[in-house]
Structures are given as structure tokens and as C-alpha cells.
């Protein structure tokens, strides 16, 4: 196991320990189980505590893999692997490294979301640091009990308000902190003993948890306002005081706190918000790679049709980021993080002004397109300044002729079913999409409240909300991104409208990024069929390949996964190695460019953001360029 993977070879030697007998076997960091050789069994008093046979790590992994496959569901496999980690880190990481592609979805998204939702029910053993609001006066004592004498490089912390796509999960949010910490080791090469998963338990507004007699967290409503800020600040100051060179990774904070806390601390410590910066950087890399594929596709088409007299579309599909048109569904922390990251890259790479770069984005939330209206000036003034930058100007008036809905084409509004499902849709379609009471969170907005418009409807007049479908028809986006957790939002009408506005030979870039899988804005199989195989698709969670016939040929499209885990382990590890005092925007853009460069042209003209044919092992991850993203040592 790569306990010292980040150190030069001449500095790595035997690990000296004082534990013997059962305490040694009970330490997951030190326990090797049946892999302890005879000499170490004698030296550490393990004779009689282990069976006779000495196994290699390969043999142990083979046995553990067989045990794993006896579990018939993903959550049972997740629980088995968690138990294995509680016993033997060497075996745990060895097994994951040997079956990386298969097991990452088990220990990370999407299965970890289910484990977090059922944390209190599944609880067996604590892991990480639990800091609870009613115990705030002894926070430093609790902090030091967990960290004293340890060389900590990384703290992954959450307040659990916006976990994955499942919302407020209270103390169960520790599960996302532990999963992220595992990825830092698995694909970044960080010594797992140098990271601390943290949950900041400030209560929960999840009624299911509050009414659960077995809930193991603090069973009170969330603390907010000044008391919340003081609690968070107390933790951050402890990190700065005792581990000034560590990386502080913020994870799954609510939309009202994520940007605010990042701004507050990023200039005084190496602070990284994965939902904002990680999501933005990996999506930027994905788009850079996709634009390259679309460019090659368009060039090939033009070359093949050079002698043709057929006219070409007036749609925009150029080579630079600033030539693209971005429609983003979901204006919460993830959507804003993506827009901000792409905008900053435009300014840096293409030399356009900030205002000009902002003009390339159309943000759509639950109330429709964000744009100025005479009656929403107070709302705009109260809006976060970042979000306000992307509001479309009031003078932008679109011609509504021909876009009015026929009466029979009414869509169902947000009342417990997907707004894109037509009233005459098959029952199965309604059932598959109608999970708003639990699934669709829209970044803190109540999904069950009645609204004046649905994302696929058209405005009846200039004062009405402007829907996703209307925006797509008017803007003719080259890139469509979903961060809404609105399952099915990218329906056939929306996608075919996008395809109709795509330049001949170019390829629409469609990224339904919401997690977990059941909350994705579209299913890749539908996207590929609706676009006849032309779409460049990446998702936020893993999906199986799509097999279909294109121009009479059977083709398999491997679906790219636009997952933050492709960038934050390498980026964070680089910052740790450089002992960076800040995580700068330049680092994020450099990391995205490097990741995009690793995406090769695919034989079937899809694109991928990772390029490993064999998974890295814990001893060679840092030498694997597919998983490295260096942070600037000058930062």
C-alpha cells in the first residue's frame, strides 16, 4: 500500500510500531492479516493469533473478491467493503485497485448515496471526526483527540446539507467525506493515514431523520445564521492553527453557504470546494475534449462535402470556448461553479472580456431562464452577485411567434410528476419520471410547490417565464448541461430542438450531470437514439454502453463519466506536495487542460475524459499520468 507514495524512495523505510498482538491486528492501518510473514508474526506476538498459511496480497484479494461477489446487491457490496476497510487498509485498497472500474461505483457514486441515506440503520463503527454543535465548547479537545501526533495533509469536511443529489442527510454526510478521502488515496496516491474525514453536525431539517428513533446524529433542526458561521469558523481556525499546510476540502455544503464559505477562507488557507471548483474543472475538461472531437467531425464533414452545393446551417459551432453557447439547467452551486469555471477559462484562454464571456451562458432554473424583468428588480438585488452576472438583460426580447403552445400540448406542471411528461404520456413514463416528492431538489427550492411554468413549456407572452425548450430553440446551444436533479428534463423535444440548431457535421455536446443515476436529466441511450448517434455525451454517474445501429452499422458508444474524482485527487495531491497556500483559478484551469489532453479520439467518435486501460495500483498511482493534475508550486 502506498503509505509513503509521495516521498522519494530514499526516504521510505520500515514502519516502526509499538503495537503487539491483538492491538496490532485491530489497527486497520497496520493489520495485514494472513499476509504477516513468519518473522513478523514472531516479532509482534502474532503466533497463535493467525492461521498457519501465509498469503500474498494477490491471494488475499482473490479471496476477498470472491466474498464480495457473494453479495447480490450494490449496497451489500458497499457494506462489505466498508467492513473490510475497518479491518485492513492494505487489503481494501489492494482489492479496489485490482477492480477499479467495477468497484468505484460501489464505494463512491452512485451506491454511496444509498449508504448515506441509510447511515443510522447501517451504522456499525465510527470513522472520522464528528464535531457536533451542542459540543462546540470542547471542539478543540475533540479535534486534538483525533489528530494529535498525526501528520495530517487533508481534511474533507461536510455539513451534510446538500449530499450528492439526495439533500440534507445529517450526520450520515460523514459517508461522503470518507468516500472522497478514499479517492484521494486510490487515484491520487495520498497516504490514507494523512487524511481526516469530518462531519460538522449542525442538525438536520430532514424530517425522516428527526423522526427516526435510531438516528445517531444530533436530532434538532439545522443551526443557521451567526451561530452556524461561528461554528464553522471555529473548525476552520483549528485547521489553520494546528495544520497550516493542510488542504481543506469542503464537500456538499448547501447552496446558500457553499460560495460564501469558499470566498471567506480561500485567500487565507488552501481551501477547495469540490461542488463548485471540482465540478467546474472536470466539466471544463470534458467540454474542451468534446469541442475538439466536434471540431474534427465538422472538418471531416466539410472536407467530404466540399464539392456539394448544399447550404450549411447558420448555427454556431466553432473551435474556441468563447465561440460556444452554453445552456445550463440548474443554477445552484454546481451549475454556477461550472459556468464560472468555463467563463474564467474563456477569459484566460481566448482573451475575451468577463462581460463578453458571461454573454455565452443561458442559465435556466425552476422558474425558467434567469433574465431581468420589470417586476423582479428586488429579487435581482438580493441575488448572489455571481448568479446575477449570468442573468440575461431585459432588452433581450425574443420573437414568440410560432412558439405558442397548442392547448393539447400542455405540459404537466410541478405537482409530483416530471414537467416534461405530456398529459397523454404512457403511465410507465409518468411513473418513471414522477419522483419530485423525494428526488428533485433544485438546490433548496421545494419541488412540490406549484410554479407558473415548467422547464419544457413555452411563454405565452414576453412577461412569462422562459422555459428550457424555448431557450434551446432560440439560442441553438452547442453545449447543454444539466445540474438540476430533474430526472428526464432533457426530453426528446429539447434534444431534437438542440440537434436542429447544430451545424452540419458538428456534434451536440450534452452533459446530464446530476447524481445519482436516477436523477440524471436524461438517459444516454435515449440521447444517442434521439440524435442518431451524433451526440457527445458525458454523465455524472456511470451508465452502461449504448448499442445501436448507425448508418447500417452496429456501434457501441461507451458513455463518458464526467466525475469530479477524475480531477480533485490529483489536483489536491499536487497542492499538498507543493504546500500551496491557496487553490487558485489558474491551478483549476491548468488541471482541466491536462485532463482534457488525456482524452483520445474514440474509434466510434465518442469521447472520454479518462484514458486508463489498466487501473492504477496503490504503489503506482502517482506515476500514472491519467490521474495526475499538478498544482503550481508558485501558488
Coordinates of C-alpha atoms in Angstrom, one line a residue:
X1 CA 0.0 0.0 0.0
X2 CA 1.2 3.5 -0.9
X3 CA 1.6 4.8 2.6
X4 CA 4.6 6.8 1.5
X5 CA 3.9 7.1 -2.2
X6 CA 4.5 10.9 -2.2
X7 CA 8.0 10.6 -0.6
X8 CA 11.3 10.0 -2.5
X9 CA 12.4 6.3 -2.5
X10 CA 15.5 7.0 -0.4
X11 CA 13.3 8.4 2.4
X12 CA 11.0 5.4 2.6
X13 CA 12.0 2.6 5.1
X14 CA 10.5 0.2 7.5
X15 CA 7.5 1.4 9.5
X16 CA 8.3 1.1 13.2
X17 CA 5.4 0.3 15.5
X18 CA 5.0 -0.3 19.2
X19 CA 1.8 -2.4 19.0
X20 CA 1.8 -6.1 19.5
X21 CA -0.7 -8.9 19.4
X22 CA -4.4 -8.1 19.2
X23 CA -4.0 -4.3 19.2
X24 CA -1.8 -4.6 16.1
X25 CA -4.4 -6.8 14.3
X26 CA -7.2 -4.4 15.4
X27 CA -5.4 -1.5 13.7
X28 CA -6.7 -1.2 10.1
X29 CA -3.7 0.8 9.1
X30 CA -1.2 -1.8 10.3
X31 CA -3.1 -5.0 10.1
X32 CA -2.0 -7.3 7.2
X33 CA -4.0 -10.4 8.3
X34 CA -2.7 -13.6 6.8
X35 CA 0.0 -11.7 4.9
X36 CA 2.1 -11.2 8.0
X37 CA 5.3 -13.3 7.3
X38 CA 6.6 -15.7 9.9
X39 CA 9.3 -13.3 11.1
X40 CA 6.8 -10.6 11.8
X41 CA 4.4 -13.0 13.5
X42 CA 7.2 -13.9 15.9
X43 CA 8.4 -10.3 16.4
X44 CA 4.9 -8.9 17.1
X45 CA 3.4 -11.7 19.1
X46 CA 1.0 -12.9 16.4
X47 CA 1.7 -16.6 16.6
X48 CA -1.4 -18.4 17.6
X49 CA -3.5 -15.4 16.5
X50 CA -3.4 -16.2 12.8
X51 CA -3.9 -19.4 10.8
X52 CA -0.8 -21.2 9.6
X53 CA -0.7 -20.3 5.9
X54 CA 1.0 -17.1 4.9
X55 CA -0.8 -15.5 1.9
X56 CA 0.3 -13.0 -0.6
X57 CA -1.7 -9.8 -1.2
X58 CA -2.8 -11.2 -4.5
X59 CA -4.2 -14.3 -2.8
X60 CA -5.9 -12.2 -0.2
X61 CA -7.5 -10.0 -2.9
X62 CA -8.7 -13.1 -4.7
X63 CA -10.4 -14.4 -1.6
X64 CA -12.0 -11.0 -0.8
X65 CA -13.2 -10.6 -4.3
X66 CA -15.0 -14.0 -4.1
X67 CA -16.6 -12.9 -0.8
X68 CA -17.6 -9.6 -2.3
X69 CA -19.3 -11.3 -5.3
X70 CA -21.5 -13.4 -2.9
X71 CA -23.3 -10.1 -2.1
X72 CA -26.1 -9.8 -4.5
X73 CA -26.8 -6.0 -4.3
X74 CA -24.7 -2.9 -4.7
X75 CA -25.5 -1.7 -1.1
X76 CA -24.5 -5.1 0.3
X77 CA -21.2 -4.9 -1.6
X78 CA -20.7 -1.4 -0.2
X79 CA -21.3 -2.6 3.3
X80 CA -18.9 -5.5 2.8
X81 CA -16.2 -3.1 1.5
X82 CA -16.7 -0.7 4.4
X83 CA -16.2 -3.6 6.8
X84 CA -13.1 -4.7 5.0
X85 CA -11.7 -1.1 5.3
X86 CA -12.4 -1.2 9.0
X87 CA -10.1 -4.2 9.3
X88 CA -7.3 -4.0 6.8
X89 CA -6.4 -0.9 4.7
X90 CA -3.8 -2.8 2.7
X91 CA -6.3 -5.4 1.5
X92 CA -9.0 -2.8 1.0
X93 CA -7.0 -0.6 -1.3
X94 CA -5.4 -3.6 -3.0
X95 CA -8.8 -5.0 -3.9
X96 CA -10.1 -1.7 -5.2
X97 CA -7.0 -1.1 -7.3
X98 CA -7.4 -4.5 -8.9
X99 CA -11.0 -3.9 -9.8
X100 CA -11.1 -0.2 -10.1
X101 CA -13.7 0.3 -12.8
X102 CA -16.1 -2.2 -11.2
X103 CA -15.8 -1.1 -7.6
X104 CA -15.6 2.7 -7.7
X105 CA -19.4 2.9 -8.4
X106 CA -19.8 0.8 -5.3
X107 CA -17.7 2.8 -2.8
X108 CA -18.4 6.1 -4.4
X109 CA -21.3 7.4 -6.6
X110 CA -23.9 6.2 -7.0
X111 CA -24.1 3.5 -4.3
X112 CA -22.6 5.6 -1.6
X113 CA -25.7 7.8 -1.8
X114 CA -27.8 4.9 -0.6
X115 CA -25.4 4.1 2.2
X116 CA -25.5 7.7 3.4
X117 CA -29.3 7.7 3.3
X118 CA -29.3 4.6 5.5
X119 CA -26.4 5.6 7.6
X120 CA -28.0 5.2 11.0
X121 CA -29.6 1.9 10.1
X122 CA -26.3 0.5 8.7
X123 CA -24.1 2.0 11.5
X124 CA -21.5 -0.4 13.0
X125 CA -18.3 1.6 13.7
X126 CA -17.4 5.2 13.7
X127 CA -14.9 6.6 11.2
X128 CA -13.5 10.1 11.0
X129 CA -14.2 13.2 13.1
X130 CA -17.6 14.1 14.4
X131 CA -17.9 17.7 15.5
X132 CA -21.4 18.5 16.9
X133 CA -22.9 21.8 17.6
X134 CA -24.0 21.2 21.2
X135 CA -20.4 20.2 22.0
X136 CA -18.9 23.2 20.3
X137 CA -17.2 24.5 23.5
X138 CA -15.0 21.4 23.6
X139 CA -14.4 21.3 19.8
X140 CA -10.6 21.8 20.1
X141 CA -10.3 19.0 22.6
X142 CA -12.3 16.7 20.3
X143 CA -10.3 17.8 17.3
X144 CA -6.9 17.1 19.0
X145 CA -8.1 13.7 20.3
X146 CA -8.4 12.6 16.7
X147 CA -5.4 14.4 15.3
X148 CA -2.7 14.8 18.0
X149 CA 0.6 13.3 16.9
X150 CA -0.6 12.8 13.3
X151 CA 0.9 14.4 10.2
X152 CA -2.4 15.4 8.6
X153 CA -2.3 16.7 5.0
X154 CA -6.0 16.7 4.2
X155 CA -9.4 17.4 5.9
X156 CA -12.5 16.5 3.9
X157 CA -15.5 18.1 5.7
X158 CA -19.2 18.5 5.1
X159 CA -22.2 19.9 6.9
X160 CA -24.3 17.4 5.0
X161 CA -26.9 19.9 3.8
X162 CA -26.7 19.0 0.1
X163 CA -25.3 15.5 -0.2
X164 CA -25.0 14.3 -3.8
X165 CA -28.5 14.5 -5.2
X166 CA -30.3 13.4 -2.1
X167 CA -30.2 16.6 0.0
X168 CA -29.9 17.0 3.8
X169 CA -28.6 13.8 5.4
X170 CA -27.5 15.0 8.8
X171 CA -24.7 13.0 10.4
X172 CA -24.8 10.5 7.6
X173 CA -22.9 13.0 5.5
X174 CA -19.7 11.6 7.0
X175 CA -20.1 8.9 4.3
X176 CA -19.3 11.4 1.6
X177 CA -16.3 12.7 3.5
X178 CA -14.9 9.1 3.8
X179 CA -15.6 8.3 0.2
X180 CA -13.8 11.4 -1.0
X181 CA -10.9 10.6 1.3
X182 CA -10.7 7.1 -0.2
X183 CA -10.5 8.5 -3.7
X184 CA -7.6 10.8 -2.7
X185 CA -5.7 7.6 -1.8
X186 CA -7.0 5.4 -4.6
X187 CA -6.3 7.6 -7.6
X188 CA -4.2 10.4 -6.0
X189 CA -1.7 8.3 -4.0
X190 CA -2.2 10.1 -0.6
X191 CA -1.3 8.1 2.5
X192 CA -4.8 7.3 4.0
X193 CA -3.4 8.0 7.5
X194 CA -2.8 11.6 6.5
X195 CA -6.5 12.4 5.8
X196 CA -9.3 13.0 8.2
X197 CA -13.0 12.8 7.1
X198 CA -15.1 15.3 9.0
X199 CA -18.8 15.8 9.5
X200 CA -19.9 19.2 11.0
X201 CA -23.2 18.1 12.7
X202 CA -25.2 21.3 12.9
X203 CA -28.5 19.4 13.0
X204 CA -30.8 18.4 10.1
X205 CA -34.1 19.6 8.6
X206 CA -34.7 16.1 7.2
X207 CA -38.0 15.1 8.9
X208 CA -37.4 11.4 8.2
X209 CA -34.2 11.6 10.2
X210 CA -35.7 13.7 13.0
X211 CA -38.5 11.2 13.5
X212 CA -36.2 8.2 13.4
X213 CA -35.6 6.9 17.0
X214 CA -32.4 5.2 15.7
X215 CA -30.9 8.3 14.2
X216 CA -27.4 8.6 15.5
X217 CA -26.8 12.4 14.9
X218 CA -27.9 15.5 16.8
X219 CA -31.8 15.3 16.4
X220 CA -32.5 19.0 16.1
X221 CA -33.2 21.4 13.2
X222 CA -30.3 23.0 11.5
X223 CA -28.5 25.8 13.1
X224 CA -28.2 28.8 10.8
X225 CA -27.1 32.4 10.8
X226 CA -24.5 33.7 13.2
X227 CA -24.3 30.6 15.3
X228 CA -23.7 28.5 12.2
X229 CA -20.9 30.8 11.0
X230 CA -19.2 30.8 14.4
X231 CA -19.3 27.0 14.5
X232 CA -17.8 26.7 11.0
X233 CA -15.2 29.3 11.7
X234 CA -14.1 27.6 14.9
X235 CA -13.4 24.5 12.9
X236 CA -11.5 26.3 10.2
X237 CA -9.4 28.2 12.6
X238 CA -8.4 24.9 14.3
X239 CA -7.3 23.5 11.0
X240 CA -5.3 26.7 10.3
X241 CA -3.8 26.7 13.8
X242 CA -2.7 23.1 14.0
X243 CA -2.2 22.1 10.3
X244 CA -1.5 25.3 8.4
X245 CA -0.1 23.5 5.4
X246 CA -3.1 21.1 5.0
X247 CA -5.7 21.1 2.3
X248 CA -9.2 21.8 3.5
X249 CA -11.8 20.2 1.1
X250 CA -15.4 21.5 1.5
X251 CA -18.0 19.0 0.3
X252 CA -21.7 19.2 -0.2
X253 CA -22.5 22.4 1.7
X254 CA -25.9 24.0 0.9
X255 CA -26.2 26.4 -2.0
X256 CA -26.5 29.4 0.4
X257 CA -23.3 28.6 2.2
X258 CA -21.0 26.9 -0.4
X259 CA -19.8 30.0 -2.3
X260 CA -19.9 32.2 0.7
X261 CA -17.6 30.0 2.8
X262 CA -15.3 29.4 -0.1
X263 CA -14.9 33.2 -0.6
X264 CA -14.4 33.7 3.1
X265 CA -11.5 31.3 3.5
X266 CA -9.8 30.7 0.2
X267 CA -7.4 33.6 0.5
X268 CA -6.1 32.6 3.9
X269 CA -5.8 28.8 3.5
X270 CA -5.7 26.1 0.8
X271 CA -9.5 25.6 0.6
X272 CA -11.2 23.7 -2.1
X273 CA -14.9 23.3 -2.7
X274 CA -15.5 20.2 -4.8
X275 CA -19.1 21.1 -5.8
X276 CA -18.0 24.4 -7.2
X277 CA -14.4 24.1 -8.2
X278 CA -14.2 20.3 -8.8
X279 CA -17.4 20.1 -10.8
X280 CA -16.5 23.2 -12.8
X281 CA -12.9 22.0 -13.6
X282 CA -13.9 18.4 -14.6
X283 CA -16.8 19.8 -16.7
X284 CA -14.4 22.3 -18.3
X285 CA -12.1 19.4 -19.2
X286 CA -14.9 17.4 -20.6
X287 CA -16.1 20.3 -22.8
X288 CA -12.6 21.0 -24.0
X289 CA -12.2 17.4 -25.1
X290 CA -15.7 17.4 -26.7
X291 CA -15.1 20.6 -28.6
X292 CA -12.0 19.0 -30.1
X293 CA -14.0 16.0 -31.2
X294 CA -16.8 18.1 -32.7
X295 CA -14.2 20.2 -34.5
X296 CA -12.6 17.2 -36.1
X297 CA -16.1 15.8 -37.0
X298 CA -17.1 19.1 -38.6
X299 CA -13.8 19.4 -40.5
X300 CA -14.2 15.9 -41.9
X301 CA -17.8 16.6 -42.9
X302 CA -16.8 19.8 -44.7
X303 CA -14.0 18.0 -46.5
X304 CA -16.3 15.3 -47.7
X305 CA -18.9 17.8 -48.9
X306 CA -16.6 20.4 -50.4
X307 CA -17.9 19.8 -53.9
X308 CA -21.5 19.8 -52.8
X309 CA -23.6 22.9 -53.4
X310 CA -25.9 22.3 -50.4
X311 CA -26.3 25.2 -48.0
X312 CA -25.0 25.0 -44.5
X313 CA -26.7 25.9 -41.2
X314 CA -26.3 29.3 -39.7
X315 CA -25.7 27.8 -36.2
X316 CA -22.6 28.5 -34.3
X317 CA -20.1 25.6 -33.8
X318 CA -16.6 27.0 -33.6
X319 CA -13.3 25.9 -32.0
X320 CA -12.8 28.2 -29.1
X321 CA -14.6 28.1 -25.8
X322 CA -15.8 31.6 -26.3
X323 CA -17.4 30.5 -29.6
X324 CA -19.7 28.1 -27.8
X325 CA -23.2 28.7 -26.5
X326 CA -23.9 27.2 -23.1
X327 CA -27.4 26.4 -21.7
X328 CA -27.2 25.2 -18.1
X329 CA -30.3 23.7 -16.4
X330 CA -29.9 24.2 -12.6
X331 CA -28.5 27.5 -11.2
X332 CA -27.3 26.1 -7.9
X333 CA -23.8 25.7 -6.6
X334 CA -22.8 23.1 -9.2
X335 CA -24.3 24.9 -12.1
X336 CA -22.8 28.2 -11.1
X337 CA -19.5 26.6 -10.4
X338 CA -19.5 25.1 -13.9
X339 CA -20.5 28.4 -15.5
X340 CA -17.8 30.4 -13.5
X341 CA -15.1 27.9 -14.3
X342 CA -15.8 27.9 -18.0
X343 CA -16.2 31.7 -18.1
X344 CA -12.8 32.1 -16.4
X345 CA -11.2 29.8 -18.8
X346 CA -12.6 31.8 -21.7
X347 CA -11.2 35.0 -20.3
X348 CA -7.8 33.4 -19.8
X349 CA -7.5 31.3 -23.0
X350 CA -9.4 33.4 -25.5
X351 CA -8.7 36.9 -24.3
X352 CA -12.4 38.0 -24.2
X353 CA -13.7 40.3 -21.5
X354 CA -15.6 39.0 -18.5
X355 CA -18.8 40.5 -19.7
X356 CA -18.4 39.0 -23.2
X357 CA -17.7 35.6 -21.7
X358 CA -20.8 35.9 -19.4
X359 CA -22.9 36.5 -22.5
X360 CA -22.2 33.0 -23.7
X361 CA -24.4 31.5 -20.9
X362 CA -28.1 31.0 -20.5
X363 CA -28.9 29.8 -17.0
X364 CA -32.3 28.0 -16.5
X365 CA -33.7 27.2 -13.1
X366 CA -37.0 26.0 -11.8
X367 CA -38.6 29.4 -12.7
X368 CA -37.2 29.3 -16.2
X369 CA -34.5 31.4 -17.8
X370 CA -32.7 33.9 -15.5
X371 CA -33.4 37.3 -17.1
X372 CA -34.3 40.8 -16.0
X373 CA -37.9 41.8 -15.7
X374 CA -39.5 45.0 -14.5
X375 CA -41.1 43.1 -11.6
X376 CA -38.0 41.3 -10.4
X377 CA -35.6 44.1 -9.6
X378 CA -35.8 43.5 -5.9
X379 CA -35.1 39.8 -6.5
X380 CA -32.1 40.6 -8.6
X381 CA -30.7 42.9 -6.0
X382 CA -31.0 40.1 -3.3
X383 CA -29.4 37.5 -5.7
X384 CA -25.9 36.3 -5.2
X385 CA -23.5 38.5 -7.2
X386 CA -22.1 35.5 -9.1
X387 CA -25.6 34.4 -10.2
X388 CA -26.5 38.0 -11.1
X389 CA -23.6 38.1 -13.6
X390 CA -25.4 35.4 -15.7
X391 CA -28.8 37.0 -15.7
X392 CA -29.9 37.8 -19.3
X393 CA -30.5 41.6 -19.9
X394 CA -34.0 42.9 -20.0
X395 CA -33.6 44.3 -23.6
X396 CA -33.2 40.8 -24.9
X397 CA -36.7 40.2 -26.3
X398 CA -37.3 37.0 -28.3
X399 CA -39.9 36.6 -31.0
X400 CA -42.6 34.3 -29.7
X401 CA -44.3 33.9 -33.0
X402 CA -44.7 30.2 -33.8
X403 CA -43.7 29.1 -30.3
X404 CA -47.1 29.3 -28.6
X405 CA -48.4 26.1 -27.3
X406 CA -51.5 24.4 -28.6
X407 CA -54.0 23.6 -25.9
X408 CA -53.4 19.8 -26.4
X409 CA -49.7 20.3 -26.0
X410 CA -50.0 21.5 -22.4
X411 CA -47.3 20.0 -20.0
X412 CA -48.0 18.9 -16.5
X413 CA -46.7 21.5 -14.0
X414 CA -44.5 20.7 -11.0
X415 CA -47.0 18.8 -8.9
X416 CA -45.5 15.4 -8.2
X417 CA -44.5 14.4 -11.7
X418 CA -41.9 15.3 -14.2
X419 CA -42.9 18.5 -16.0
X420 CA -41.8 17.2 -19.4
X421 CA -44.2 14.3 -19.4
X422 CA -47.2 15.1 -21.6
X423 CA -50.7 14.6 -20.1
X424 CA -51.3 11.8 -22.6
X425 CA -47.9 10.1 -21.9
X426 CA -47.8 6.4 -21.1
X427 CA -48.3 5.7 -17.5
X428 CA -44.9 4.0 -17.3
X429 CA -43.3 7.2 -18.4
X430 CA -45.0 9.2 -15.8
X431 CA -44.2 6.7 -13.1
X432 CA -40.5 6.6 -14.1
X433 CA -40.2 10.4 -14.0
X434 CA -42.6 11.3 -11.2
X435 CA -40.3 11.3 -8.2
X436 CA -40.4 15.0 -7.3
X437 CA -41.6 14.4 -3.8
X438 CA -38.2 12.9 -2.9
X439 CA -35.8 13.2 -5.8
X440 CA -35.8 16.6 -7.4
X441 CA -34.3 19.2 -5.1
X442 CA -33.5 22.2 -7.3
X443 CA -30.9 23.4 -4.9
X444 CA -33.1 24.1 -1.9
X445 CA -36.3 25.0 -3.7
X446 CA -39.3 22.9 -2.6
X447 CA -40.0 20.7 -5.7
X448 CA -43.6 20.1 -4.6
X449 CA -44.6 23.8 -4.7
X450 CA -46.8 24.9 -7.6
X451 CA -45.0 27.0 -10.1
X452 CA -46.0 29.2 -13.0
X453 CA -44.0 27.3 -15.6
X454 CA -42.3 24.0 -16.3
X455 CA -38.9 23.7 -17.8
X456 CA -40.3 22.4 -21.1
X457 CA -43.1 24.9 -21.6
X458 CA -43.2 28.0 -23.8
X459 CA -44.1 31.5 -22.6
X460 CA -47.4 32.8 -23.8
X461 CA -46.2 36.4 -23.6
X462 CA -42.9 38.3 -23.1
X463 CA -43.6 38.5 -19.3
X464 CA -44.0 34.8 -18.8
X465 CA -41.1 32.6 -17.6
X466 CA -38.9 31.4 -20.5
X467 CA -38.6 27.6 -20.5
X468 CA -35.7 25.3 -21.3
X469 CA -37.3 24.2 -24.6
X470 CA -37.8 27.8 -25.6
X471 CA -34.2 28.7 -24.7
X472 CA -32.8 25.8 -26.7
X473 CA -34.9 26.8 -29.7
X474 CA -33.8 30.4 -29.6
X475 CA -30.2 30.0 -28.5
X476 CA -29.2 26.9 -30.5
X477 CA -26.7 25.9 -27.9
X478 CA -23.6 23.9 -28.8
X479 CA -23.4 22.7 -25.2
X480 CA -26.3 21.6 -22.9
X481 CA -25.5 20.9 -19.3
X482 CA -27.8 19.6 -16.5
X483 CA -27.2 20.1 -12.8
X484 CA -30.8 20.2 -11.7
X485 CA -31.5 16.7 -10.4
X486 CA -34.7 16.9 -12.5
X487 CA -34.9 13.4 -13.9
X488 CA -36.0 13.4 -17.6
X489 CA -35.6 17.2 -18.0
X490 CA -33.7 16.7 -21.3
X491 CA -36.6 15.1 -23.1
X492 CA -37.0 14.3 -26.8
X493 CA -38.4 17.7 -27.7
X494 CA -35.5 19.5 -26.0
X495 CA -32.8 17.3 -27.6
X496 CA -34.2 17.3 -31.1
X497 CA -34.6 21.1 -30.9
X498 CA -30.9 21.3 -30.0
X499 CA -30.0 18.9 -32.8
X500 CA -32.0 21.0 -35.3
X501 CA -29.8 24.0 -34.4
X502 CA -26.5 22.2 -34.7
X503 CA -24.2 23.0 -37.6
X504 CA -24.0 20.3 -40.2
X505 CA -21.1 17.9 -39.4
X506 CA -20.8 19.2 -35.8
X507 CA -22.0 17.3 -32.8
X508 CA -24.2 18.5 -30.0
X509 CA -22.5 18.2 -26.6
X510 CA -24.9 17.0 -23.9
X511 CA -24.0 16.6 -20.3
X512 CA -26.7 15.3 -17.9
X513 CA -24.6 15.6 -14.8
X514 CA -27.0 15.1 -11.9
X515 CA -26.2 12.4 -9.3
X516 CA -27.1 9.7 -8.5
X517 CA -28.1 7.8 -11.7
X518 CA -31.8 8.0 -11.1
X519 CA -31.7 11.8 -11.1
X520 CA -29.9 12.3 -14.4
X521 CA -31.6 14.8 -16.8
X522 CA -31.6 12.1 -19.5
X523 CA -30.6 8.5 -20.1
X524 CA -27.7 8.2 -22.5
X525 CA -29.5 5.5 -24.5
X526 CA -32.3 8.0 -25.3
X527 CA -29.8 10.8 -26.1
X528 CA -28.0 8.6 -28.6
X529 CA -31.1 7.4 -30.3
X530 CA -32.8 10.8 -30.4
X531 CA -29.6 12.3 -32.1
X532 CA -29.0 9.2 -34.3
X533 CA -25.6 8.7 -32.7
X534 CA -24.4 12.3 -33.2
X535 CA -24.4 13.5 -29.6
X536 CA -21.3 13.7 -27.5
X537 CA -22.5 12.6 -24.0
X538 CA -21.0 12.5 -20.6
X539 CA -22.8 11.8 -17.4
X540 CA -22.3 12.5 -13.7
X541 CA -22.8 8.8 -12.7
X542 CA -21.8 5.6 -14.6
X543 CA -24.1 4.3 -17.3
X544 CA -23.7 1.2 -19.5
X545 CA -22.6 1.4 -23.1
X546 CA -25.2 2.1 -25.7
X547 CA -25.5 -0.3 -28.6
X548 CA -27.3 0.9 -31.7
X549 CA -27.2 0.9 -35.5
X550 CA -25.8 4.0 -37.2
X551 CA -25.9 4.2 -41.0
X552 CA -26.4 0.5 -41.2
X553 CA -23.5 -0.4 -38.8
X554 CA -23.8 -1.8 -35.3
X555 CA -22.0 0.6 -33.0
X556 CA -21.3 0.6 -29.3
X557 CA -21.0 4.0 -27.6
X558 CA -19.1 4.0 -24.3
X559 CA -20.6 6.7 -22.1
X560 CA -18.0 9.1 -20.6
X561 CA -18.4 9.8 -16.9
X562 CA -17.8 13.5 -16.0
X563 CA -16.9 12.7 -12.4
X564 CA -15.1 15.0 -10.1
X565 CA -12.9 12.1 -9.0
X566 CA -11.0 12.5 -12.3
X567 CA -9.6 15.8 -11.1
X568 CA -9.7 16.5 -7.4
X569 CA -7.4 13.7 -6.2
X570 CA -4.6 14.8 -8.5
X571 CA -5.2 18.5 -8.0
X572 CA -5.4 18.2 -4.3
X573 CA -2.4 15.9 -4.0
X574 CA -0.4 18.4 -6.1
X575 CA -1.4 21.2 -3.8
X576 CA -0.3 19.1 -0.8
X577 CA 3.1 18.3 -2.3
X578 CA 3.7 22.0 -3.1
X579 CA 2.3 23.0 0.3
X580 CA 0.2 25.6 -1.6
X581 CA -1.3 28.3 0.5
X582 CA -4.2 28.7 -1.9
X583 CA -6.0 26.8 -4.6
X584 CA -6.0 29.3 -7.4
X585 CA -8.2 29.6 -10.5
X586 CA -5.0 29.1 -12.6
X587 CA -4.5 25.7 -11.0
X588 CA -8.0 24.7 -11.8
X589 CA -7.7 25.7 -15.4
X590 CA -4.3 24.0 -15.8
X591 CA -5.7 20.8 -14.3
X592 CA -8.7 20.9 -16.7
X593 CA -6.4 21.4 -19.7
X594 CA -4.2 18.5 -18.6
X595 CA -7.2 16.2 -18.1
X596 CA -8.7 17.2 -21.5
X597 CA -5.5 16.4 -23.2
X598 CA -5.7 12.9 -21.9
X599 CA -8.9 12.2 -23.8
X600 CA -8.1 10.4 -27.1
X601 CA -10.3 10.3 -30.2
X602 CA -12.5 7.2 -29.8
X603 CA -13.0 4.8 -32.7
X604 CA -16.7 5.3 -32.6
X605 CA -16.3 9.1 -32.3
X606 CA -17.4 9.3 -28.7
X607 CA -15.1 11.0 -26.2
X608 CA -13.8 10.1 -22.7
X609 CA -12.2 12.1 -20.0
X610 CA -10.0 9.3 -18.6
X611 CA -7.8 7.1 -20.6
X612 CA -6.5 4.2 -18.5
X613 CA -6.6 0.8 -20.0
X614 CA -5.4 -0.7 -16.7
X615 CA -6.3 0.6 -13.2
X616 CA -3.5 2.2 -11.1
X617 CA -2.4 0.3 -8.1
X618 CA -1.7 2.0 -4.7
X619 CA 2.0 1.9 -5.4
X620 CA 2.0 3.5 -8.8
X621 CA -0.9 5.9 -8.9
X622 CA 1.3 9.0 -8.6
X623 CA 3.3 7.8 -11.6
X624 CA 0.2 7.4 -13.7
X625 CA -0.4 10.5 -15.9
X626 CA -4.1 9.7 -16.3
X627 CA -4.7 10.5 -12.7
X628 CA -2.2 13.3 -12.1
X629 CA -3.0 17.0 -12.2
X630 CA -0.2 19.2 -10.8
X631 CA -0.8 22.3 -8.8
X632 CA 1.5 25.1 -9.4
X633 CA 4.3 25.3 -6.8
X634 CA 4.5 29.0 -7.2
X635 CA 0.9 29.5 -5.9

